[in-house]
Short mmCIF file of C-alpha atoms in Angstrom, two decimals:
data_model
loop_
_atom_site.label_atom_id
_atom_site.label_comp_id
_atom_site.label_asym_id
_atom_site.label_seq_id
_atom_site.Cartn_x
_atom_site.Cartn_y
_atom_site.Cartn_z
CA MET A 9 188.68 44.08 114.35
CA PRO A 10 187.61 47.77 114.44
CA PRO A 11 183.87 48.40 114.32
CA LYS A 12 182.25 49.13 110.96
CA SER A 13 179.62 51.83 110.50
CA LEU A 14 177.45 52.28 107.42
CA ALA A 15 175.51 55.35 106.26
CA LEU A 16 172.70 54.33 103.90
CA PHE A 17 170.95 56.97 101.78
CA THR A 18 167.56 56.04 100.49
CA ALA A 19 164.56 57.67 98.75
CA GLY A 20 162.20 56.90 101.55
CA PHE A 21 162.88 53.56 103.09
CA PRO A 22 162.12 52.48 105.87
CA PHE A 23 159.08 54.86 105.61
CA GLY A 24 155.99 54.13 103.48
CA ASN A 25 155.59 51.18 101.15
CA GLY A 26 158.33 51.88 98.60
CA GLU A 27 161.78 50.27 98.04
CA THR A 28 160.47 46.98 99.22
CA PHE A 29 163.60 45.24 97.93
CA LEU A 30 165.55 46.99 100.66
CA GLU A 31 163.52 45.05 103.25
CA THR A 32 165.33 41.90 102.09
CA GLU A 33 168.80 43.47 101.83
CA LEU A 34 168.71 45.29 105.21
CA PRO A 35 169.17 42.30 107.57
CA PHE A 36 172.31 41.29 105.66
CA LEU A 37 173.72 44.84 106.01
CA ALA A 38 172.85 44.78 109.71
CA GLU A 39 174.85 41.53 110.18
CA THR A 40 177.91 43.02 108.39
CA PHE A 41 178.02 46.47 110.04
CA GLY A 42 178.02 47.08 113.81
CA GLN A 43 176.19 50.34 113.30
CA LEU A 44 173.83 51.13 110.51
CA THR A 45 172.25 54.56 109.94
CA LEU A 46 169.50 55.15 107.45
CA PHE A 47 169.00 58.60 105.88
CA PRO A 48 165.73 58.65 103.93
CA ALA A 49 165.18 61.69 101.72
CA ASN A 50 161.44 61.58 102.40
CA ALA A 51 160.12 60.31 105.74
CA VAL A 52 156.53 59.86 104.61
CA GLY A 53 154.22 57.08 105.79
CA ALA A 54 154.50 54.44 108.48
CA LEU A 55 157.92 53.44 109.70
CA ARG A 56 158.72 49.81 109.00
CA ALA A 57 160.68 47.65 111.40
CA VAL A 58 164.43 47.79 111.22
CA PRO A 59 167.18 45.63 112.94
CA PRO A 60 168.16 46.56 116.52
CA ASN A 61 171.55 48.02 115.40
CA ALA A 62 169.90 50.30 112.78
CA VAL A 63 169.24 53.96 113.45
CA VAL A 64 166.78 55.96 111.31
CA SER A 65 167.59 59.71 110.94
CA ASP A 66 165.09 62.30 109.73
CA ILE A 67 167.81 64.91 109.11
CA MET A 68 167.36 64.70 105.30
CA SER A 69 163.61 65.20 105.52
CA ARG A 70 163.15 67.86 108.20
CA LYS A 71 160.79 70.70 107.15
CA THR A 72 163.21 73.30 108.52
CA TRP A 73 165.33 72.58 105.45
CA GLN A 74 162.77 74.20 103.21
CA VAL A 75 164.00 77.70 104.08
CA ALA A 76 167.39 76.93 105.53
CA THR A 77 168.81 75.27 102.40
CA PHE A 78 167.58 77.81 99.82
CA GLY A 79 170.47 80.19 100.44
CA ALA A 80 172.98 77.47 100.93
CA ALA A 81 171.79 75.71 97.75
CA THR A 82 172.14 78.89 95.80
CA ALA A 83 175.74 79.20 96.98
CA ALA A 84 176.36 75.55 96.26
CA THR A 85 174.90 75.94 92.72
CA LEU A 86 177.28 78.81 92.06
CA GLN A 87 180.17 76.78 93.34
CA LEU A 88 179.06 73.82 91.13
CA TRP A 89 178.97 76.25 88.20
CA ARG A 90 182.62 77.12 88.81
CA HIS A 91 183.76 73.56 89.18
CA GLY A 92 181.28 71.75 86.96
CA GLY A 93 180.48 74.10 84.16
CA ALA A 94 180.37 71.20 81.71
CA GLU A 95 177.32 69.85 83.51
CA PHE A 96 175.42 73.09 83.05
CA ARG A 97 176.36 73.20 79.39
CA ARG A 98 175.05 69.56 79.12
CA SER A 99 171.79 70.70 80.63
CA MET A 100 171.48 73.27 77.88
CA LEU A 101 171.25 70.47 75.36
CA THR A 102 167.95 69.15 76.83
CA SER A 103 164.60 70.12 75.28
CA GLN A 104 163.47 71.65 78.64
CA ARG A 105 166.39 73.79 79.77
CA GLY A 106 164.48 75.47 82.58
CA VAL A 107 163.42 72.14 84.03
CA ALA A 108 166.97 70.86 83.81
CA LEU A 109 168.37 73.89 85.58
CA ASN A 110 165.72 73.50 88.26
CA ALA A 111 166.80 69.84 88.63
CA ILE A 112 170.37 71.00 89.13
CA PHE A 113 169.32 73.47 91.81
CA ARG A 114 167.33 70.79 93.61
CA TRP A 115 170.29 68.44 93.33
CA ALA A 116 172.46 71.20 95.01
CA MET A 117 169.84 71.46 97.79
CA ALA A 118 170.10 67.69 98.29
CA LEU A 119 173.89 67.90 98.35
CA ILE A 120 173.77 70.34 101.24
CA LYS A 121 171.42 68.02 103.21
CA CYS A 122 173.77 65.04 102.58
CA GLU A 123 176.75 67.03 103.82
CA ALA A 124 174.88 67.96 107.03
CA ALA A 125 173.75 64.36 107.45
CA LEU A 126 177.31 63.02 107.01
CA ALA A 127 178.72 65.68 109.40
CA TRP A 128 176.24 64.51 112.07
CA TRP A 129 176.95 60.88 111.38
CA ALA A 130 180.72 61.38 111.65
CA LYS A 131 180.35 62.69 115.20
CA SER A 132 178.46 59.58 116.32
CA THR A 133 180.51 56.83 114.67
CA VAL A 134 183.82 55.23 115.16
CA GLY A 135 185.97 52.70 113.33
CA GLU A 136 185.74 52.04 109.61
CA ARG A 137 183.18 54.11 107.79
CA PHE A 138 181.18 53.26 104.64
CA VAL A 139 178.80 55.49 102.75
CA TYR A 140 176.11 53.70 100.58
CA SER A 141 173.87 55.55 98.17
CA TYR A 142 171.23 53.24 97.10
CA TRP A 143 170.11 55.39 94.08
CA GLY A 144 173.34 57.17 93.16
CA GLY A 145 172.63 60.85 93.71
CA PRO A 146 174.50 63.57 95.61
CA ALA A 147 175.34 61.49 98.75
CA THR A 148 178.39 60.04 97.00
CA VAL A 149 179.63 63.50 95.95
CA ALA A 150 179.01 64.89 99.49
CA ALA A 151 181.06 62.11 101.00
CA ALA A 152 183.89 62.61 98.47
CA LEU A 153 183.96 66.33 99.37
CA MET A 154 184.47 65.44 103.02
CA PRO A 155 187.85 63.56 103.06
CA HIS A 156 188.05 63.81 106.83
CA LEU A 157 185.23 61.12 106.92
CA ASP A 158 187.86 58.67 105.68
CA ALA A 159 184.98 56.57 104.32
CA LYS A 160 184.66 54.06 101.55
CA ILE A 161 182.00 55.28 99.14
CA PHE A 162 179.80 53.12 96.99
CA CYS A 163 176.38 53.05 95.27
CA ARG A 164 173.99 50.85 93.37
CA VAL A 165 172.70 51.86 89.97
CA HIS A 166 169.40 50.62 88.66
CA ARG A 167 167.33 52.30 85.88
CA VAL A 168 165.97 55.75 86.82
CA ASP A 169 169.29 56.68 88.38
CA LEU A 170 171.44 55.52 85.40
CA TYR A 171 169.78 55.48 81.92
CA GLU A 172 169.73 59.14 81.03
CA GLU A 173 168.08 58.49 77.62
CA GLU A 174 165.11 56.95 79.32
CA THR A 175 164.40 59.88 81.66
CA ALA A 176 161.91 62.59 80.79
CA LEU A 177 164.75 65.15 80.42
CA ARG A 178 167.18 62.64 78.91
CA PHE A 179 169.56 64.07 81.52
CA ILE A 180 170.48 63.08 85.09
CA PRO A 181 172.19 65.96 87.03
CA PHE A 182 175.84 65.34 87.73
CA LEU A 183 175.76 61.66 86.87
CA PRO A 184 179.47 61.64 85.87
CA TYR A 185 180.43 63.19 89.22
CA VAL A 186 178.18 60.89 91.24
CA LEU A 187 179.76 57.79 89.73
CA ALA A 188 183.34 59.11 89.80
CA SER A 189 182.95 59.84 93.51
CA CYS A 190 182.54 56.15 94.26
CA ASP A 191 185.16 53.64 95.24
CA ARG A 192 182.87 51.02 93.79
CA ILE A 193 179.80 51.15 91.60
CA PHE A 194 177.47 48.16 91.86
CA ALA A 195 175.19 47.66 88.81
CA ILE A 196 172.21 45.39 89.38
CA SER A 197 172.57 43.86 85.92
CA ASP A 198 175.06 43.09 83.18
CA HIS A 199 173.15 45.58 81.05
CA GLY A 200 173.67 48.30 83.65
CA ARG A 201 177.39 47.62 83.91
CA SER A 202 177.80 47.83 80.14
CA TYR A 203 175.98 51.14 80.16
CA VAL A 204 178.33 52.58 82.80
CA THR A 205 181.50 51.27 81.19
CA GLY A 206 180.40 52.30 77.73
CA LYS A 207 179.58 55.81 78.73
CA PHE A 208 182.37 56.28 81.30
CA PRO A 209 185.26 54.01 80.24
CA THR A 210 187.52 55.37 83.07
CA LEU A 211 185.14 53.75 85.58
CA THR A 212 185.40 50.24 84.21
CA SER A 213 187.68 48.94 86.92
CA ARG A 214 185.40 50.36 89.65
CA THR A 215 182.16 48.94 88.27
CA GLU A 216 180.90 45.40 88.95
CA VAL A 217 177.64 43.52 88.79
CA SER A 218 175.86 42.81 92.04
CA ARG A 219 172.39 41.38 91.46
CA LEU A 220 169.51 42.03 93.80
CA GLY A 221 167.81 39.01 95.29
CA VAL A 222 164.69 37.75 96.93
CA THR A 223 163.97 35.00 99.40
CA GLY A 224 162.14 31.80 98.45
CA GLY A 225 162.25 28.08 98.94
CA SER A 226 160.80 25.04 97.32
CA ILE A 227 158.00 25.59 94.85
CA HIS A 228 154.84 26.06 96.85
CA HIS A 229 152.95 27.61 93.94
CA ARG A 230 150.63 25.45 92.01
CA GLN A 231 149.18 26.41 88.66
CA SER A 232 145.44 26.40 88.22
CA LYS A 233 143.88 23.12 87.23
CA SER A 234 140.57 24.70 86.50
CA GLU A 235 139.38 26.22 83.19
CA ILE A 236 140.20 29.68 84.53
CA PHE A 237 143.40 31.16 83.06
CA TYR A 238 144.99 33.30 85.82
CA VAL A 239 147.28 36.29 85.05
CA LEU A 240 149.11 38.38 87.64
CA THR A 241 150.63 41.82 87.08
CA CYS A 242 152.47 44.00 89.63
CA SER A 243 153.77 47.52 88.87
CA THR A 244 153.23 51.18 89.51
CA LEU A 245 150.59 52.73 87.25
CA GLU A 246 153.04 54.99 85.51
CA PRO A 247 153.52 55.56 81.71
CA GLN A 248 156.78 53.56 81.49
CA LYS A 249 154.97 50.49 82.91
CA ARG A 250 152.34 50.67 80.11
CA PRO A 251 149.36 49.66 82.38
CA LEU A 252 146.77 50.44 79.65
CA LEU A 253 148.64 48.10 77.29
CA LEU A 254 148.48 45.41 79.99
CA ALA A 255 144.80 45.90 80.30
CA ASP A 256 144.22 45.99 76.52
CA CYS A 257 146.13 42.70 76.00
CA ILE A 258 144.30 40.83 78.71
CA PHE A 259 140.92 42.23 77.56
CA SER A 260 141.70 41.25 73.98
CA LEU A 261 142.61 37.75 75.04
CA ALA A 262 139.34 37.32 76.88
CA ARG A 263 137.27 38.77 73.93
CA ASP A 264 139.04 36.34 71.50
CA LEU A 265 138.06 33.41 73.62
CA PRO A 266 134.54 34.21 74.83
CA ASN A 267 133.89 30.61 76.01
CA ARG A 268 136.92 30.62 78.32
CA ARG A 269 137.11 32.19 81.74
CA PHE A 270 139.93 34.48 82.90
CA ARG A 271 141.12 36.03 86.14
CA TRP A 272 143.48 39.05 86.33
CA VAL A 273 144.93 40.48 89.51
CA HIS A 274 146.99 43.67 89.59
CA PHE A 275 149.00 45.14 92.45
CA GLY A 276 150.10 48.81 92.28
CA THR A 277 148.92 52.36 91.95
CA GLY A 278 150.28 55.52 90.39
CA SER A 279 149.64 58.66 88.44
CA MET A 280 147.53 56.76 85.77
CA GLN A 281 145.12 55.19 88.20
CA ARG A 282 142.23 57.26 86.97
CA GLU A 283 142.71 56.15 83.36
CA PHE A 284 143.31 52.64 84.56
CA ALA A 285 140.11 52.52 86.53
CA SER A 286 138.15 53.90 83.59
CA PHE A 287 139.60 51.27 81.27
CA LEU A 288 138.57 48.51 83.66
CA ASN A 289 134.94 49.59 83.26
CA ASN A 290 134.99 48.00 79.78
CA SER A 291 136.01 44.54 81.03
CA PRO A 292 134.76 41.53 79.01
CA HIS A 293 132.03 39.44 80.68
CA ASN A 294 134.34 36.36 80.99
CA LEU A 295 137.12 38.25 82.74
CA ASP A 296 137.22 38.61 86.53
CA HIS A 297 139.60 41.43 87.40
CA ASP A 298 140.84 42.44 90.89
CA TRP A 299 142.84 45.67 91.30
CA LYS A 300 144.36 45.39 94.71
CA GLY A 301 146.33 48.68 94.84
CA VAL A 302 149.29 49.03 97.10
CA ARG A 303 149.94 46.17 99.57
CA ALA A 304 152.81 45.29 101.86
CA ASN A 305 155.49 43.33 100.08
CA SER A 306 154.86 40.39 102.43
CA ASP A 307 151.25 40.30 101.34
CA VAL A 308 152.21 40.24 97.65
CA ARG A 309 154.72 37.46 98.24
CA SER A 310 152.18 35.45 100.16
CA PHE A 311 149.73 35.94 97.39
CA MET A 312 152.18 34.66 94.78
CA MET A 313 152.91 31.60 96.82
CA SER A 314 149.36 30.66 97.59
CA GLU A 315 147.33 31.57 94.48
CA PRO A 316 147.08 29.26 91.41
CA ILE A 317 148.70 31.87 89.04
CA ASP A 318 149.48 30.72 85.53
CA VAL A 319 151.54 33.65 84.19
CA PHE A 320 153.13 36.81 85.51
CA LEU A 321 152.96 39.58 82.83
CA ASN A 322 155.26 42.59 82.54
CA LEU A 323 155.12 44.90 79.56
CA SER A 324 157.33 47.83 80.75
CA GLN A 325 159.08 50.07 78.21
CA SER A 326 162.01 50.52 80.55
CA GLU A 327 163.46 48.45 83.37
CA GLY A 328 166.61 47.91 85.37
CA LEU A 329 166.04 44.31 86.42
CA PRO A 330 162.56 43.93 87.95
CA VAL A 331 162.38 42.52 91.50
CA SER A 332 158.75 41.68 90.91
CA ILE A 333 159.85 39.21 88.24
CA MET A 334 162.34 37.63 90.64
CA GLU A 335 159.61 37.27 93.21
CA ALA A 336 157.30 35.61 90.71
CA MET A 337 159.98 33.22 89.54
CA ALA A 338 160.93 32.39 93.20
CA SER A 339 157.26 31.25 93.46
CA GLY A 340 157.55 29.00 90.35
CA ILE A 341 155.44 31.35 88.17
CA PRO A 342 156.58 31.64 84.55
CA VAL A 343 157.03 35.21 83.36
CA MET A 344 156.09 36.91 80.10
CA ALA A 345 158.03 40.20 79.76
CA THR A 346 159.41 42.71 77.35
CA ASP A 347 163.08 42.71 76.38
CA VAL A 348 164.13 45.95 78.06
CA GLY A 349 167.02 46.82 80.38
CA GLY A 350 168.34 43.67 82.12
CA THR A 351 165.12 41.69 81.80
CA ARG A 352 166.67 39.24 79.30
CA GLU A 353 169.18 38.29 82.01
CA ILE A 354 166.36 36.68 83.98
CA VAL A 355 163.63 35.83 81.45
CA ASP A 356 164.11 33.74 78.31
CA ASN A 357 161.94 31.50 76.14
CA LEU A 358 162.79 28.39 78.20
CA ASN A 359 161.56 29.74 81.60
CA GLY A 360 159.01 32.04 80.18
CA TRP A 361 158.35 34.30 77.18
CA LEU A 362 160.67 37.16 76.15
CA LEU A 363 158.74 39.67 74.04
CA SER A 364 160.02 42.50 71.87
CA ASP A 365 160.55 45.90 73.67
CA HIS A 366 157.45 47.41 71.89
CA PRO A 367 155.06 44.47 71.44
CA LYS A 368 151.81 44.79 69.57
CA VAL A 369 148.63 43.66 71.29
CA GLY A 370 148.29 40.77 68.93
CA THR A 371 151.78 39.52 69.73
CA VAL A 372 151.10 39.54 73.52
CA VAL A 373 147.74 37.87 72.96
CA ALA A 374 149.38 35.18 70.89
CA ALA A 375 151.97 34.53 73.57
CA LEU A 376 149.22 34.23 76.24
CA LYS A 377 147.33 31.82 74.06
CA ASP A 378 150.57 29.79 73.66
CA ALA A 379 150.75 29.66 77.53
CA MET A 380 147.16 28.42 77.70
CA SER A 381 147.68 25.76 75.03
CA ASP A 382 149.72 23.27 76.99
CA ARG A 383 149.59 22.87 80.77
CA GLY A 384 152.55 20.52 80.70
CA LYS A 385 154.76 23.11 79.01
CA LEU A 386 153.48 25.81 81.35
CA LYS A 387 154.44 23.69 84.39
CA LYS A 388 157.93 22.96 82.94
CA LYS A 389 158.46 26.73 82.42
CA GLY A 390 157.52 27.31 86.06
CA VAL A 391 160.01 24.78 87.29
CA LEU A 392 162.74 26.39 85.07
CA ALA A 393 161.76 29.87 86.34
CA HIS A 394 162.20 28.71 89.97
CA SER A 395 165.59 27.21 89.02
CA THR A 396 166.71 30.49 87.42
CA TRP A 397 165.81 32.34 90.61
CA LYS A 398 167.74 29.86 92.74
CA GLN A 399 170.85 30.05 90.58
CA LYS A 400 171.05 33.82 90.03
CA TYR A 401 168.67 35.82 92.30
CA ASP A 402 168.57 34.09 95.69
CA ALA A 403 168.96 36.76 98.42
CA ASN A 404 170.73 34.31 100.68
CA THR A 405 173.49 34.06 98.09
CA ASN A 406 173.62 37.53 96.45
CA TYR A 407 173.50 39.76 99.55
CA PRO A 408 176.23 38.09 101.58
CA GLN A 409 178.46 38.25 98.46
CA PHE A 410 177.58 41.96 98.03
CA CYS A 411 178.43 42.67 101.75
CA GLN A 412 181.77 40.91 101.41
CA SER A 413 182.64 42.93 98.36
CA VAL A 414 181.82 46.12 100.23
CA ILE A 415 183.96 45.44 103.33
CA LYS A 416 186.92 44.56 101.09
CA LEU A 417 186.92 48.03 99.53
#
């Protein structure tokens, strides 16, 4: 069989601490493709280990691009205006037209970088070629504009790269062109696929669900047998994750039950960390909180497996399908989460607690009290949570299936 080469465009992976879910997917890609080339848009932070047949290119993030692409991007923007005028008219419907036009210009700059990356990649590869854009974006359009690549083009769509109404601008530059450039669009949830096919009916036959996955095993996690009720949260400290609501709910629970003891651990940092830190200063006396910041994914997984956590809490106002929830459930931890995006596809009221998309503090506190009320029920939910992970979100099942779907394109 001819060799297979894959170009994978990421936001920053394998640099830094982000996109931890790709750490799990990458070995399966490396087994499927003889040569794997990663093109991170931002090469910031420490370089994580990659398989022996993976090459990491910095061509997308070189500083020399800052000046070199300005003129090229201006030319590309004018070309996009001629061929994609509808997209510019769509940007005029946003409340921040200047910001939208700037986003289009930056998108054009990224398109030029992707074209250069793919031209370099084409010279160093042979056999069947595949182009994979992990977050949608201009890489798919660049590949489609280079027919001499003779490559199969595909992308995943999650949340921030798909749900326009949930972005600050309510607009994602050239989303219709990004998706239409793909031979296959892999949505990470049923909800995501429904969004694509509802908004772009002509892409229905090219869109399928391919769920992410995490590794796990038998339930090593054990719930606390002490009088301490133990809550874990894991998210960036950004507005859409509602970190202050998380804190308010846990603080209110502790204040309502002053004779009980509570422990709360949070992983993650972000733009709201100053407000978050300030809020923590008003912690109730019977609550022990531990803000651990950013840690390696392996450390977080080890923590989930070894600590006697009772509930994993997620109160996001927007999600694709949270990998952190998969990881908690793979450890046998029942999850309490808001009904947003694809969350209802993994959390229900049998294996956890599915809350409304905009829950009140009192509603969340009542659910937490329900979790505390019956250790037997809590244990049963943990077992069902683990079973849900095994049936639907096991990396050893989902990623081989994904790779087989790709090479059949």
